[in-house]
PDB file of C-alpha atoms in Angstrom:
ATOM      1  CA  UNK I   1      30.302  26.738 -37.546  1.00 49.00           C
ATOM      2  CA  UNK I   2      31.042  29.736 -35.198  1.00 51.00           C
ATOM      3  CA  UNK I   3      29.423  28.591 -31.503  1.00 59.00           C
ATOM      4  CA  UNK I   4      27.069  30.234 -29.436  1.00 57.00           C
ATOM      5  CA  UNK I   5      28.715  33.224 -28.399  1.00 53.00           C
ATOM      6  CA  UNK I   6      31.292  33.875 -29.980  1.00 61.00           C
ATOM      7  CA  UNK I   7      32.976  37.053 -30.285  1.00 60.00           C
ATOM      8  CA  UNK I   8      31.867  38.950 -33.680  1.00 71.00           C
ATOM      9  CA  UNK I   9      34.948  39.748 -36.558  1.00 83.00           C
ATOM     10  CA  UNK I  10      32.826  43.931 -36.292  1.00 89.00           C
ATOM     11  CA  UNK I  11      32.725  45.587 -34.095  1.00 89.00           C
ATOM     12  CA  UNK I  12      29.206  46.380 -32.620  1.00 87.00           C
ATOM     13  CA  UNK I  13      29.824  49.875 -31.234  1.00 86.00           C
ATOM     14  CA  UNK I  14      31.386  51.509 -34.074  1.00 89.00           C
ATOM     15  CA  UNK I  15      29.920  50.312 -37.463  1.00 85.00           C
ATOM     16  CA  UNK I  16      32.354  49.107 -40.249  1.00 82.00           C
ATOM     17  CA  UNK I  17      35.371  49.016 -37.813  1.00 89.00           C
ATOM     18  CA  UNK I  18      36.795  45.078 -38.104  1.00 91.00           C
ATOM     19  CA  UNK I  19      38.229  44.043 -34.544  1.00 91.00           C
ATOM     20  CA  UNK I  20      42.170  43.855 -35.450  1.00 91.00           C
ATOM     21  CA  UNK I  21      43.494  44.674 -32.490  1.00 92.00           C
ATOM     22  CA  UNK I  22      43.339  43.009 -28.627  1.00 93.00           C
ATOM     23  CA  UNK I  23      43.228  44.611 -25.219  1.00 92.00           C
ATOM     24  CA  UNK I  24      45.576  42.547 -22.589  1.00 91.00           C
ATOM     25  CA  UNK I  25      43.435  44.357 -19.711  1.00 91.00           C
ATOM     26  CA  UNK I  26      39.911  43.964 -21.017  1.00 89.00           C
ATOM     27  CA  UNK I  27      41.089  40.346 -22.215  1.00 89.00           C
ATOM     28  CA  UNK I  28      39.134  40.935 -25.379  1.00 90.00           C
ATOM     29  CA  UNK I  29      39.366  42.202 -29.307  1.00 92.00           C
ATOM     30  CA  UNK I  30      38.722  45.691 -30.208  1.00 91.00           C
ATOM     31  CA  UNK I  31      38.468  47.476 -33.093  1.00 91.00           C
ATOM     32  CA  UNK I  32      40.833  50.760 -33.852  1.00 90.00           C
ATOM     33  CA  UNK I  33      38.640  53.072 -32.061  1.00 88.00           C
ATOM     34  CA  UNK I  34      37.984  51.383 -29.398  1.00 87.00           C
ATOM     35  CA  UNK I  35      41.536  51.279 -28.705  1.00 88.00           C
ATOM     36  CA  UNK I  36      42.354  55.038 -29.019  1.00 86.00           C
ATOM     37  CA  UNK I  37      39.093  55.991 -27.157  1.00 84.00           C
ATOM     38  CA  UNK I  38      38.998  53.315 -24.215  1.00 81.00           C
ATOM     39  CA  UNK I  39      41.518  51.268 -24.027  1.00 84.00           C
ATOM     40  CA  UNK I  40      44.888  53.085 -24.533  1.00 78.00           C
ATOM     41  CA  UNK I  41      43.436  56.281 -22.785  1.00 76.00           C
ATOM     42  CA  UNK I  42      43.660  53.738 -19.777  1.00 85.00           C
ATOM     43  CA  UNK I  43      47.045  52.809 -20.220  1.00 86.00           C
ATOM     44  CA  UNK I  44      45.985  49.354 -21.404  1.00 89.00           C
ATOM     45  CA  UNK I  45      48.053  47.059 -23.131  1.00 91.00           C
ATOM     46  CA  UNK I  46      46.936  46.614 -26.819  1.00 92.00           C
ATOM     47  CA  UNK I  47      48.669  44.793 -29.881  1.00 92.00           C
ATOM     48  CA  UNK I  48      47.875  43.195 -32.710  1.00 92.00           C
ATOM     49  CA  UNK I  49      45.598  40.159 -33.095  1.00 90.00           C
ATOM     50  CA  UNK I  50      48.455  37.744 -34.812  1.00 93.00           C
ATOM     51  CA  UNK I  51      50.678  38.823 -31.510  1.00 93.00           C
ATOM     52  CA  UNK I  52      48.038  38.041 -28.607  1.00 92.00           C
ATOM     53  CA  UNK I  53      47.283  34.756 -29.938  1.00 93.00           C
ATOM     54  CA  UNK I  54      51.064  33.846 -30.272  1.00 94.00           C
ATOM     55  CA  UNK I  55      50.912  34.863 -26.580  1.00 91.00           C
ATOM     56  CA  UNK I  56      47.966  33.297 -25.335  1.00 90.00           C
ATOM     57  CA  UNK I  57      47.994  30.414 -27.060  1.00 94.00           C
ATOM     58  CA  UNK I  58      49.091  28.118 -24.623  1.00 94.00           C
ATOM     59  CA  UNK I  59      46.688  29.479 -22.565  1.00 91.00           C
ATOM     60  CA  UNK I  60      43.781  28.494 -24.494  1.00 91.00           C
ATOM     61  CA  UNK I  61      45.785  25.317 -25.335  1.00 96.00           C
ATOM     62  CA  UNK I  62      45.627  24.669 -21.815  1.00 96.00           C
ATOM     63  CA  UNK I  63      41.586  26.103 -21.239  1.00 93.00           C
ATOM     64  CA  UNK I  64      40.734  23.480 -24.511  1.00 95.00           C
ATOM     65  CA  UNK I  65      41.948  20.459 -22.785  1.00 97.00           C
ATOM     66  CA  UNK I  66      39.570  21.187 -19.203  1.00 96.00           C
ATOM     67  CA  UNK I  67      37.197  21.926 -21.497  1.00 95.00           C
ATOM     68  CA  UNK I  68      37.678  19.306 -23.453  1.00 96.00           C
ATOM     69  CA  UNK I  69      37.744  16.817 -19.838  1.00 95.00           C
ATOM     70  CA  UNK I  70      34.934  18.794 -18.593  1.00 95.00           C
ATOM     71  CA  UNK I  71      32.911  17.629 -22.051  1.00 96.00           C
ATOM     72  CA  UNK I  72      33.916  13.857 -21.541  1.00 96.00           C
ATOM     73  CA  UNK I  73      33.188  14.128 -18.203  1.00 95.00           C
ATOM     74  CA  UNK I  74      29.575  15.377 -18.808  1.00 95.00           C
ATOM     75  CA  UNK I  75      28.537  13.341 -21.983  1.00 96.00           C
ATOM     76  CA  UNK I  76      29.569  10.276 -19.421  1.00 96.00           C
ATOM     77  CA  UNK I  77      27.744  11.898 -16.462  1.00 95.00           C
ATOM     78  CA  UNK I  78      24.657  12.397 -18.972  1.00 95.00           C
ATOM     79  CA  UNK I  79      25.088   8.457 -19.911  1.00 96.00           C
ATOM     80  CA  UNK I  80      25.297   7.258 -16.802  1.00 95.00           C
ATOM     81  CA  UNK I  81      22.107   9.347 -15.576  1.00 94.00           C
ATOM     82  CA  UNK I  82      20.652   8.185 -18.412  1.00 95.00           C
ATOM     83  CA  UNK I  83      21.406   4.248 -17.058  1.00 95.00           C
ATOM     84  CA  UNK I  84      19.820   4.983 -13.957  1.00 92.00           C
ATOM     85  CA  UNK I  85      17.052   6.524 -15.176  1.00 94.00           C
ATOM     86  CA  UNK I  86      16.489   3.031 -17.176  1.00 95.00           C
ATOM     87  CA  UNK I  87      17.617   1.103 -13.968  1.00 93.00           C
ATOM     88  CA  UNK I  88      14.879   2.733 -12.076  1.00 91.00           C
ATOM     89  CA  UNK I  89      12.045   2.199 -14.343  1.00 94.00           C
ATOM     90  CA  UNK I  90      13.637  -1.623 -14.587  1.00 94.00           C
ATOM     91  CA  UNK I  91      13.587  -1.937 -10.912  1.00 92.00           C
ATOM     92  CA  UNK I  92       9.820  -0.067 -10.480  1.00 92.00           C
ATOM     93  CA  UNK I  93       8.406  -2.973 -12.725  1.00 95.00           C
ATOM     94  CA  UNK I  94      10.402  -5.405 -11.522  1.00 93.00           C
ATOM     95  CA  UNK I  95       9.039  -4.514  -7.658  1.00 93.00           C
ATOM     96  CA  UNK I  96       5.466  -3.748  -9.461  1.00 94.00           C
ATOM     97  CA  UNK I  97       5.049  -7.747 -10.396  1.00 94.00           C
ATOM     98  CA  UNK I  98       6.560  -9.011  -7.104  1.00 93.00           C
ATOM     99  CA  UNK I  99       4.110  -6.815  -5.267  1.00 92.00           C
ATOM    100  CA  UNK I 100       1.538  -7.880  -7.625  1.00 94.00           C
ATOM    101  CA  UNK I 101       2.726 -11.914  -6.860  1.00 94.00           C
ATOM    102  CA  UNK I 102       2.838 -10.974  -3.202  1.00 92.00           C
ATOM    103  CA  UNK I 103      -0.198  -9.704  -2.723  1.00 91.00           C
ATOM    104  CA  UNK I 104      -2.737 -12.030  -5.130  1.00 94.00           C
ATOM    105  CA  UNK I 105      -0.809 -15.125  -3.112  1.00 93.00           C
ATOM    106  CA  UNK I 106      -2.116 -13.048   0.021  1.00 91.00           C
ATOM    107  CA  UNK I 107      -5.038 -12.968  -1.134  1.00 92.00           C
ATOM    108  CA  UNK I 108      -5.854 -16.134  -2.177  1.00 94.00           C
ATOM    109  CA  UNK I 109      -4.284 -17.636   1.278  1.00 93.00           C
ATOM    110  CA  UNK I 110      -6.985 -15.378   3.217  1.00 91.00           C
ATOM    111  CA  UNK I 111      -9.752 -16.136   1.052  1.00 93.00           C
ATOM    112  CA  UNK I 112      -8.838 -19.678   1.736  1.00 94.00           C
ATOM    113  CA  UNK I 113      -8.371 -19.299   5.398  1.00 91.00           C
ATOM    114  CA  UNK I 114     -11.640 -17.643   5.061  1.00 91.00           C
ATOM    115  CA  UNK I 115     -13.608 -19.636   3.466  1.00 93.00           C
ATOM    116  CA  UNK I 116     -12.813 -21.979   5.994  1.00 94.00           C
ATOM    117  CA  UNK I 117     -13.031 -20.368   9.348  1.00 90.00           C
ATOM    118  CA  UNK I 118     -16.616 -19.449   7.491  1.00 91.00           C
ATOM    119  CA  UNK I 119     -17.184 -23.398   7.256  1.00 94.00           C
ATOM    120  CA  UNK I 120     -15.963 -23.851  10.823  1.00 92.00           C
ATOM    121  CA  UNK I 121     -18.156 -21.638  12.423  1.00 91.00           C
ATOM    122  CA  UNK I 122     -21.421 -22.798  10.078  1.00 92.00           C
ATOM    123  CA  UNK I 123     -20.503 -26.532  10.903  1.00 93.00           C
ATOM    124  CA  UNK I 124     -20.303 -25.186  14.454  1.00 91.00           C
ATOM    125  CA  UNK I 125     -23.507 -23.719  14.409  1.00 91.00           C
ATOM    126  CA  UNK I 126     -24.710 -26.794  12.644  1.00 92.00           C
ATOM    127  CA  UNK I 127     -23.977 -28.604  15.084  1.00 92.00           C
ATOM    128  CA  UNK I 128     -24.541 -26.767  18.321  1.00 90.00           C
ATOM    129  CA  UNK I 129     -28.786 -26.141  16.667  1.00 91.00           C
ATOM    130  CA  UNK I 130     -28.800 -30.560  16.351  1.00 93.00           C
ATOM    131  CA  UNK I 131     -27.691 -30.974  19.821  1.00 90.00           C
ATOM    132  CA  UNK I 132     -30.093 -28.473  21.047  1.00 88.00           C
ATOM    133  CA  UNK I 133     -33.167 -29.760  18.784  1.00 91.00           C
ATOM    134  CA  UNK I 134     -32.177 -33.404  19.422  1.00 93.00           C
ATOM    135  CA  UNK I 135     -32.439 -32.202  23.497  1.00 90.00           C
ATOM    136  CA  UNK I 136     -35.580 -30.678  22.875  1.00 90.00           C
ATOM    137  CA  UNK I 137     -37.393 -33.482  20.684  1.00 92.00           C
ATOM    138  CA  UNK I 138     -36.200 -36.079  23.494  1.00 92.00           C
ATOM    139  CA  UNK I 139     -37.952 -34.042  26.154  1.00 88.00           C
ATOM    140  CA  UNK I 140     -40.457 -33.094  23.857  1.00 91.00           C
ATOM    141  CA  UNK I 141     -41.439 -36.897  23.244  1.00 93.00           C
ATOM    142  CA  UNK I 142     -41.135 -37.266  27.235  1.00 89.00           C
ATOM    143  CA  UNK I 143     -43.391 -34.582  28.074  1.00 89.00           C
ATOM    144  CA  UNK I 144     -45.730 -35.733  25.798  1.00 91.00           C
ATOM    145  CA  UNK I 145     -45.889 -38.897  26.631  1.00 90.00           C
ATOM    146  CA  UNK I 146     -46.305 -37.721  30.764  1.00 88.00           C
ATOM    147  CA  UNK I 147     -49.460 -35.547  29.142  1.00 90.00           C
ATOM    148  CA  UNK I 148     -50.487 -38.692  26.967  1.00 93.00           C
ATOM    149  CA  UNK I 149     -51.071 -40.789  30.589  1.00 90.00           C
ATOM    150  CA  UNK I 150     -52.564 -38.095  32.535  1.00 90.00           C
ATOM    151  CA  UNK I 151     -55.636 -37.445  30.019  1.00 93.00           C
ATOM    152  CA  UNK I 152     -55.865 -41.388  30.312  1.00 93.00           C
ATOM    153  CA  UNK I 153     -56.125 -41.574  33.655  1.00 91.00           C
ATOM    154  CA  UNK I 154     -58.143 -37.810  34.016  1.00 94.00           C
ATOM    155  CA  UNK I 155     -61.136 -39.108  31.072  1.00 94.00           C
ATOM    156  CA  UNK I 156     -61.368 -42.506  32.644  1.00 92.00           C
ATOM    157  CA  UNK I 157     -61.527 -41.062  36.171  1.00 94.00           C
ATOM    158  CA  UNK I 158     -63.721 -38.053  34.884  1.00 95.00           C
ATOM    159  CA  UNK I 159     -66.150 -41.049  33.640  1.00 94.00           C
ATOM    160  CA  UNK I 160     -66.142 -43.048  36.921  1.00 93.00           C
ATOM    161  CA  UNK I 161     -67.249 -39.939  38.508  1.00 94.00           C
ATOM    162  CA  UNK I 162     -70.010 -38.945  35.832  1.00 94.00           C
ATOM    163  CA  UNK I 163     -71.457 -42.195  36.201  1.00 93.00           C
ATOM    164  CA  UNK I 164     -71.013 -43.237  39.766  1.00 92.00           C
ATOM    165  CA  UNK I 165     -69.604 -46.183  39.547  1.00 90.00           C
ATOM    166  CA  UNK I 166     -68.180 -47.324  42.368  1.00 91.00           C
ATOM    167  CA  UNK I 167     -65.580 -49.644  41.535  1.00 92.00           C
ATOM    168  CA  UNK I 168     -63.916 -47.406  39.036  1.00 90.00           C
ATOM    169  CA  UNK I 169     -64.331 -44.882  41.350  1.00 89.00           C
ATOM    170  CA  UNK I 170     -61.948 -46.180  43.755  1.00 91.00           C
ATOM    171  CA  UNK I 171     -59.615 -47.446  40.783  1.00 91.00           C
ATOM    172  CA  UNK I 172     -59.711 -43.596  39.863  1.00 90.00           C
ATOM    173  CA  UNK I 173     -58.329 -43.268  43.118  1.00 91.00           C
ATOM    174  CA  UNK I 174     -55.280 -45.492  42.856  1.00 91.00           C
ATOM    175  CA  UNK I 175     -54.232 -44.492  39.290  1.00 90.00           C
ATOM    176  CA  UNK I 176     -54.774 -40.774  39.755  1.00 91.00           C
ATOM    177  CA  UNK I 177     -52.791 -41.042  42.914  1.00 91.00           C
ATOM    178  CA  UNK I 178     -50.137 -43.289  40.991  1.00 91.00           C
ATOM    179  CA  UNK I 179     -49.999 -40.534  38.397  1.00 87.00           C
ATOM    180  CA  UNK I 180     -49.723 -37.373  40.348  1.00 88.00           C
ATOM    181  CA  UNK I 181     -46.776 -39.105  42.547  1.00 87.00           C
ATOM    182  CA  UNK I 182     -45.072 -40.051  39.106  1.00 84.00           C
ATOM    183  CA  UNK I 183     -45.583 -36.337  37.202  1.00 83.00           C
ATOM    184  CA  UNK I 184     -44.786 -34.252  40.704  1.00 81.00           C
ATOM    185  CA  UNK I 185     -42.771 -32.428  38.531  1.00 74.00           C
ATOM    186  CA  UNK I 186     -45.403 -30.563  36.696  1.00 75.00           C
ATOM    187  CA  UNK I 187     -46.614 -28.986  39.265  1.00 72.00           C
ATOM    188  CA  UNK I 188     -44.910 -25.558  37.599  1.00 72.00           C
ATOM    189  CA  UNK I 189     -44.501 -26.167  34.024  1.00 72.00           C
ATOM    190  CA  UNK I 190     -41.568 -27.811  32.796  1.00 75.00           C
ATOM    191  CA  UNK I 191     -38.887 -25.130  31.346  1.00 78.00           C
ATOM    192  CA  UNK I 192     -37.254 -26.327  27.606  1.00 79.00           C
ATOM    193  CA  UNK I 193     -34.399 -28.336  28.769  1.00 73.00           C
ATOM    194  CA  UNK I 194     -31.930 -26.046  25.770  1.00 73.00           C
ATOM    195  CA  UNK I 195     -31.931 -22.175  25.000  1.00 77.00           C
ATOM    196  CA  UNK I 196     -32.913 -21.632  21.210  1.00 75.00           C
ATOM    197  CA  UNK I 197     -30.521 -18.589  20.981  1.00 79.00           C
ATOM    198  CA  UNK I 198     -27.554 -18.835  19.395  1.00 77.00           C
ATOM    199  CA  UNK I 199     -25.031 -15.360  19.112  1.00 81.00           C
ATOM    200  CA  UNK I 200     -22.570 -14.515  16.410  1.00 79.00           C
ATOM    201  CA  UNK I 201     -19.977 -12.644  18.518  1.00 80.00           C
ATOM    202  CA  UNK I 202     -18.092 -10.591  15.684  1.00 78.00           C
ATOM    203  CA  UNK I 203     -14.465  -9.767  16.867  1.00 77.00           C
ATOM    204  CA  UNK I 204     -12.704  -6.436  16.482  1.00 78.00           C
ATOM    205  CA  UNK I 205     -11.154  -6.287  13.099  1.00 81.00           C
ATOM    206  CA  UNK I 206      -9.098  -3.092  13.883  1.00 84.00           C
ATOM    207  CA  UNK I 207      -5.995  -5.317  14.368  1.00 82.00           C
ATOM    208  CA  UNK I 208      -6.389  -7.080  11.366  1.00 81.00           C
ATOM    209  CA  UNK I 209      -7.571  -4.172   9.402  1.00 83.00           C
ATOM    210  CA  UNK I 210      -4.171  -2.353  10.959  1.00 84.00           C
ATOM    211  CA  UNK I 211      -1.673  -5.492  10.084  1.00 84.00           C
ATOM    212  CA  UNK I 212      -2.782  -5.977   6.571  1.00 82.00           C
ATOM    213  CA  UNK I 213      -2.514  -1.629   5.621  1.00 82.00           C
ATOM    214  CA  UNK I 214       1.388  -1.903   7.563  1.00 84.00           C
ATOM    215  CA  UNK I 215       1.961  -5.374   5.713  1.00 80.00           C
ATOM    216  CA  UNK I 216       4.825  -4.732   3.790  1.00 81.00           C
ATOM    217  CA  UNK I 217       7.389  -2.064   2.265  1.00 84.00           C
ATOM    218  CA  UNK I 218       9.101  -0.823  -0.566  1.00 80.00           C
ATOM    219  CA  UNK I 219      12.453   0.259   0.706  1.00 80.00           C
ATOM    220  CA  UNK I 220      14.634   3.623  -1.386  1.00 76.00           C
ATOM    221  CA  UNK I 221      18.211   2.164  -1.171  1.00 71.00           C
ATOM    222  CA  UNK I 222      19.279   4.790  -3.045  1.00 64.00           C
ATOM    223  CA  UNK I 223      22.757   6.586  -2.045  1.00 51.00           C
ATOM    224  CA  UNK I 224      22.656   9.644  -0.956  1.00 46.00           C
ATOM    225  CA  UNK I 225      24.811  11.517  -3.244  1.00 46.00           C
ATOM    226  CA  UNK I 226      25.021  15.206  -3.980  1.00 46.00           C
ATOM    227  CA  UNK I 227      23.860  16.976  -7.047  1.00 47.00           C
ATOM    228  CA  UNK I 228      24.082  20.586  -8.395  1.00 43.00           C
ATOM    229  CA  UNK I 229      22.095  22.341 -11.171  1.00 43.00           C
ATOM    230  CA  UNK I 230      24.782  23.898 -13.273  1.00 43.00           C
ATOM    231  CA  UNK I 231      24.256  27.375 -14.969  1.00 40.00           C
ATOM    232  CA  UNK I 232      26.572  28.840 -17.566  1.00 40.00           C
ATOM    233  CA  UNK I 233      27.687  31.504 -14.897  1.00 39.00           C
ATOM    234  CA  UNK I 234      28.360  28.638 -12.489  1.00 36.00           C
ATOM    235  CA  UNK I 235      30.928  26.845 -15.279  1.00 36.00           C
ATOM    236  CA  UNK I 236      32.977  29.992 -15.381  1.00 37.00           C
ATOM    237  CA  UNK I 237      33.943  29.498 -11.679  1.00 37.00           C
ATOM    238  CA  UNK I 238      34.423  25.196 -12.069  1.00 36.00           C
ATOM    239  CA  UNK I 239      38.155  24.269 -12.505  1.00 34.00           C
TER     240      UNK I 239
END
């Protein structure tokens, strides 16, 4: 099979004429009029097909074997592109699953961290709201027992008084003084000894928010190594 082109056995500028003959100048066949009209009216060097190739034959000898090197050396360049093409999709799932393990481990360690800072703090709150309540019922019982003596002592004295009687009238005297000297304290009323607020300070998450988008990298340790897109012009020039 003739390759791509190839020089024709006719000549294409003068129909019928078969290309016997080759021009040393032009470096190409020509047919008998091409000769008489172009090339030897230049003084151009023209014989016979059988005699150029005996004379260029080494020539092309010698242009066969580059070309034939330059062909090895390309089907292995193509083969070895080809490997690292395959390398490169081997190593992009190879880093795909170990981000993929990296990350669902990360993310089960801070769901489990937290889960239980969550716990902490609800224990913590827990715990602060029983101290507070356990305060507040202690004073609470306190208090009410204070108020439980003083309406004693106020409906008993509040009686004496009603009904004039003496003696219990100046009993009144000595129990209402004994109370007001133990409850001096309510003159103002008496504050809840605990605040029922509690606050849920949230914390900036910026920094965490930042860390866990920088966690991590894929590095390119790639070589840099230069390339060239090769044109059939280009080749002519390549020895």
């Amino acid at each position: 099979a003739r390759p791509p082109g190839c020089v024709p056995r006719v000549c294409l500028d003068h129909a019928g004429e078969e290309l016997r003959y080759f021009c040393s100048d032009c470096r190409k066949l020509v047919c008998r009029d091409c000769s008489v009209l172009r090339c030897l009216g230049k003084q151009h060097t023209v014989t016979s097909i059988a005699d150029a190739a005996n004379q260029y034959l080494a020539e092309v000898q010698d242009l066969l074997a580059l070309c034939k090197r330059r062909h090895q050396l390309s089907t292995e360049s193509a083969a070895a592109i080809h490997q690292m093409h395959v390398h490169v999709e081997q190593n992009r799932k190879r880093v795909t699953q170990e981000i993929n393990e990296s990350f669902d481990g990360i993310l089960q360690e801070l769901v489990r961290l937290v889960n239980a800072r969550r716990a902490r703090l609800l224990d913590e709150t827990e715990e602060v709201s029983n101290r507070r309540k356990k305060l507040l019922l202690t004073q609470h019982d306190e208090v009410s027992h204070t108020s439980g003596l003083l309406q004693d002592v106020c409906h008993f004295a509040d009686i004496a008084v009603s009904q004039n009687v003496s003696i219990d009238i100046l009993s009144s005297l000595q129990l209402l003084q004994t109370r007001i000297d133990q409850t001096a304290a309510f003159d103002t009323a008496i504050a809840p000894v605990e605040s029922a607020s509690l606050l849920f300070r949230r914390q900036d998450r910026s920094a965490l928010v930042d860390a866990i988008a920088s966690f991590a990298c894929v590095d390119d340790l790639s070589l840099s190594a230069p390339h060239c897109s090769v044109s059939g012009d280009a080749l002519s020039g390549v020895r």
